[in-house]
Coordinates of N, CA and C in Angstrom, one line a residue:
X34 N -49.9 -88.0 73.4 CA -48.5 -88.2 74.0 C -47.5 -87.3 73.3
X35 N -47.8 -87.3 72.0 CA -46.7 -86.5 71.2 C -46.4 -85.0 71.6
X36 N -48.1 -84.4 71.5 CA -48.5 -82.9 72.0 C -47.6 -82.9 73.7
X37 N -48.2 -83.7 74.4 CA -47.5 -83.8 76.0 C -45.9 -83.6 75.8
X38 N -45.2 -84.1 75.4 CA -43.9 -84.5 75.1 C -43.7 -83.0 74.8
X39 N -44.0 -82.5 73.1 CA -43.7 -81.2 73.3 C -43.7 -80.5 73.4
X40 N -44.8 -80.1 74.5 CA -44.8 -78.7 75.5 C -43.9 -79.1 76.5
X41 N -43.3 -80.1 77.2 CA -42.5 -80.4 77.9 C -41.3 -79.7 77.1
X42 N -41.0 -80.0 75.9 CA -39.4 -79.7 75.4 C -39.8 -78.0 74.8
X43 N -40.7 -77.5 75.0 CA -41.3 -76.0 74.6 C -40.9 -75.3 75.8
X44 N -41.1 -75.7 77.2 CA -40.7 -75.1 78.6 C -38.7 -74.9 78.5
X45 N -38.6 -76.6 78.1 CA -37.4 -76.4 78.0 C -36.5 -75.4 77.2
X46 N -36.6 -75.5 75.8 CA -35.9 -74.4 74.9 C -36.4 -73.3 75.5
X47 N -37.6 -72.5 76.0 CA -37.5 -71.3 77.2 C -37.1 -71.2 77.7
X48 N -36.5 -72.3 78.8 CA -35.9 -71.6 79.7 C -34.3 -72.0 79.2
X49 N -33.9 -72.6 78.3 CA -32.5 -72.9 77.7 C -32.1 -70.9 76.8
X50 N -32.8 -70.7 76.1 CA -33.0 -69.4 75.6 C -32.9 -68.1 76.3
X51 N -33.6 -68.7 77.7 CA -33.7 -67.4 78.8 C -32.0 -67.1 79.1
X52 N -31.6 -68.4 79.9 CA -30.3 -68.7 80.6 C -29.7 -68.3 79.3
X53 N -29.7 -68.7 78.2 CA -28.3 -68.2 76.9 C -28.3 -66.7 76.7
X54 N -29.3 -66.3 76.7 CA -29.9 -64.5 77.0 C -28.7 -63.7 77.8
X55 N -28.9 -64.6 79.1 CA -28.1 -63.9 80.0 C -26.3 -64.4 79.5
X56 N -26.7 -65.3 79.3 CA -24.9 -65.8 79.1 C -24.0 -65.0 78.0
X57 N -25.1 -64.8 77.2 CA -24.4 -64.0 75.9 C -24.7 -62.5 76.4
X58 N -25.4 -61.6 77.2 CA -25.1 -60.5 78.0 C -24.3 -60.2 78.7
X59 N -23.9 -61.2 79.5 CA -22.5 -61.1 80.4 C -21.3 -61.5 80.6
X60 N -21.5 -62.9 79.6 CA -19.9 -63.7 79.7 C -19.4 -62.7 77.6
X61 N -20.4 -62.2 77.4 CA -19.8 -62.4 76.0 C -19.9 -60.6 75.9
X62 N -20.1 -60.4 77.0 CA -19.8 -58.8 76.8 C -20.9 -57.7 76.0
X63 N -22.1 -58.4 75.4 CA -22.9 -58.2 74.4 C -23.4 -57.0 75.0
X64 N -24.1 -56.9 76.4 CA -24.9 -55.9 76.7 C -26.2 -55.9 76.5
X65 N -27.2 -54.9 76.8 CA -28.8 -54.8 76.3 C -29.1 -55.8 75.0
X66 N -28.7 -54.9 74.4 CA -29.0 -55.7 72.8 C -28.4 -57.0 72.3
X67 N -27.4 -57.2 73.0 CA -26.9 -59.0 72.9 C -28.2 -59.4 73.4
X68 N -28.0 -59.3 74.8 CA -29.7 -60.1 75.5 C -31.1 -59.8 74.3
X69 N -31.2 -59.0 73.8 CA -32.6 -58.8 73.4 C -32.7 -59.8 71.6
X70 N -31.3 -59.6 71.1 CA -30.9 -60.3 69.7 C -31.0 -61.7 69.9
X71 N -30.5 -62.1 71.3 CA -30.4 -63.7 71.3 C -32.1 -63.8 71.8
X72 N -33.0 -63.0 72.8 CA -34.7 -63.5 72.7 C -34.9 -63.6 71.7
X73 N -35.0 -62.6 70.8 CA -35.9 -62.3 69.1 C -35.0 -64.1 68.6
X74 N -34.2 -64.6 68.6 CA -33.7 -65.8 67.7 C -34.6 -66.8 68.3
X75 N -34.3 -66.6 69.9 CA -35.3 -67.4 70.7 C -36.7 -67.7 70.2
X76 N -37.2 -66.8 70.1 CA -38.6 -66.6 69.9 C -38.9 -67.2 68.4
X77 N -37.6 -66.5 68.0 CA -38.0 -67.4 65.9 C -37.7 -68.8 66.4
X78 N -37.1 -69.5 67.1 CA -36.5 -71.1 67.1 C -38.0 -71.6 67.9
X79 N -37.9 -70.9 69.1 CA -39.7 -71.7 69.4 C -40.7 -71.1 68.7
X80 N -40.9 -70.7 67.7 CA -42.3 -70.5 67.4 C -42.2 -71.6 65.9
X81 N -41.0 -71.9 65.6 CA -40.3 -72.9 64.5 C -40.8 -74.1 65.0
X82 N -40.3 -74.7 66.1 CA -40.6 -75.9 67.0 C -42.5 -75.9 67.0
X83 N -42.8 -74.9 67.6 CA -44.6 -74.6 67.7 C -45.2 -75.1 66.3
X84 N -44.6 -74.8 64.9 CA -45.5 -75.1 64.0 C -44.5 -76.4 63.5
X85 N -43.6 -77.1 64.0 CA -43.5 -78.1 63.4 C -44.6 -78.9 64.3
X86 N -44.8 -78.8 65.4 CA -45.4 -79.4 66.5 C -47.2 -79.4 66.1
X87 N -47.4 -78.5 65.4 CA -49.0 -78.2 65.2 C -49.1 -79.1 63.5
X88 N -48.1 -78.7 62.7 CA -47.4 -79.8 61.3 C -47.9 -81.1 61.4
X89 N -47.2 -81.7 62.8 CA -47.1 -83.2 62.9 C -48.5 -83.7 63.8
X90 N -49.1 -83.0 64.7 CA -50.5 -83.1 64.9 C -51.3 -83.0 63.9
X91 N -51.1 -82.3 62.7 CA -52.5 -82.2 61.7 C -51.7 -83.7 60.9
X92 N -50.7 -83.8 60.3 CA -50.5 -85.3 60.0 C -51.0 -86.5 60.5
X93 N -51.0 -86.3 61.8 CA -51.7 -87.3 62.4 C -52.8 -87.6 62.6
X94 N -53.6 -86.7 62.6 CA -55.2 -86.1 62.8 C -55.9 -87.1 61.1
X95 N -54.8 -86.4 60.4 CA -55.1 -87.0 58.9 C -55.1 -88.7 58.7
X96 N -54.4 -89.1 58.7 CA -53.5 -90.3 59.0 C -55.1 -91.1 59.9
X97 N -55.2 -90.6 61.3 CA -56.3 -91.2 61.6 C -57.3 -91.1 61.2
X98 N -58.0 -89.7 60.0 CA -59.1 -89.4 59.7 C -59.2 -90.7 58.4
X99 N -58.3 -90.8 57.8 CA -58.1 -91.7 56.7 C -58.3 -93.3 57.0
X100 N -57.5 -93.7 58.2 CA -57.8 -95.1 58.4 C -59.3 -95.4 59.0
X101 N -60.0 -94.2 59.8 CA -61.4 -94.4 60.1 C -62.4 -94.5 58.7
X102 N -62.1 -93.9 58.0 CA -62.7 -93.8 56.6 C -62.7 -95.3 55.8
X103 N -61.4 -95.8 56.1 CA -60.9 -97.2 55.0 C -61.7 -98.1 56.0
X104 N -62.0 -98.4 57.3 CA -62.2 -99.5 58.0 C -63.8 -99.6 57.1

């Protein structure tokens, strides 16, 4: 459920990142490299989210590896 959930909010910050891409190229005057500075942050913010997301799956993994063990 958890994994499902956040690849759903992984599509989203994509395409939230894409759209900001362009917004900060054209409303903000930035140009080529505005667009390419705000992907590269993009990319560091989801691949941040990706290993909290892989983080909280091995916690869990553990958590149930443990209670299988104690029963």
């Amino acid at each position: 459920m958890f994994t499902r959930m956040a690849k759903g909010l992984l599509w989203l910050m994509v395409l939230a990142i894409v759209i900001m891409a362009f917004v900060v190229a054209i409303k903000l005057d930035a140009g080529f490299w505005g667009f390419v500075a705000t992907l590269i942050f993009g990319a560091v913010a989801i691949s941040s989210f990706g290993m909290f997301v892989e983080i909280a799956n091995n916690v869990m993994d553990i958590k149930n590896t443990l209670n299988k063990q104690n029963k």
